[in-house]
């Protein structure tokens, strides 16, 4: 999907296809991890207001979600699993307390080993989806044309673009957050991959049928 498009219906359709495309990946535990990340975790964080934090166990589940939905990097999971509970809670309290100053919030979280700007953005997105979109490969490629720089500076550019797109798409009874924009972009990328895979398989199938007819003749 073209990031510059303001076709609200198209963006809404991609967002609504998110869950089915997630399921189509057929990855173990991904659907349940996604449900935890999008539905359970935000409620847990809000219940801890006015001084929210994320626990180590929740951070480990968040990391499993991030790696399952994207590229699996087991070392990151090992790093996060080795963190101390107090370290996680203190860093996340500082990060959430820094909002809406996004740069400061990200920096507060990346002091933890294994937590870079992308993982930090996922933590913040669970609490403030309108401010801090998750820095996924697919959304980065669509919005920035690059997935090479996972830096704070790059994330700030990325977040600003998705916040602006959310404002452009909101209206006429529709309300988009920056995180909605990220999920729509991810969904669109998965849909394109699925379409690309099916078109690659089809010619091979036709070739096999052709070969079979030749043998029959």
PDB file of N, CA and C in Angstrom, residues 6 24 36 45 102 189 193:
ATOM      1  N   UNK A   6      -4.340   8.636   1.048  1.00  0.00           N
ATOM      2  CA  UNK A   6      -5.256   9.041   2.109  1.00  0.00           C
ATOM      3  C   UNK A   6      -6.638   8.410   1.903  1.00  0.00           C
ATOM      4  N   UNK A  24      -2.786 -16.326   9.302  1.00  0.00           N
ATOM      5  CA  UNK A  24      -2.307 -17.018   8.098  1.00  0.00           C
ATOM      6  C   UNK A  24      -0.822 -17.362   8.164  1.00  0.00           C
ATOM      7  N   UNK A  36      -2.343 -10.893  23.783  1.00  0.00           N
ATOM      8  CA  UNK A  36      -1.759 -10.376  25.019  1.00  0.00           C
ATOM      9  C   UNK A  36      -1.230  -8.964  24.800  1.00  0.00           C
ATOM     10  N   UNK A  45      -1.235  -2.065  32.046  1.00  0.00           N
ATOM     11  CA  UNK A  45      -0.465  -0.836  32.212  1.00  0.00           C
ATOM     12  C   UNK A  45      -1.345   0.303  32.711  1.00  0.00           C
ATOM     13  N   UNK A 102       8.822  11.633  23.598  1.00  0.00           N
ATOM     14  CA  UNK A 102       9.107  10.316  23.048  1.00  0.00           C
ATOM     15  C   UNK A 102      10.598   9.971  23.042  1.00  0.00           C
ATOM     16  N   UNK A 189       1.641  -5.362   4.006  1.00  0.00           N
ATOM     17  CA  UNK A 189       2.863  -6.053   3.584  1.00  0.00           C
ATOM     18  C   UNK A 189       2.665  -7.561   3.578  1.00  0.00           C
ATOM     19  N   UNK A 193       2.829 -10.130   0.366  1.00  0.00           N
ATOM     20  CA  UNK A 193       3.678 -11.319   0.359  1.00  0.00           C
ATOM     21  C   UNK A 193       2.869 -12.553  -0.001  1.00  0.00           C
TER      22      UNK A 193
END
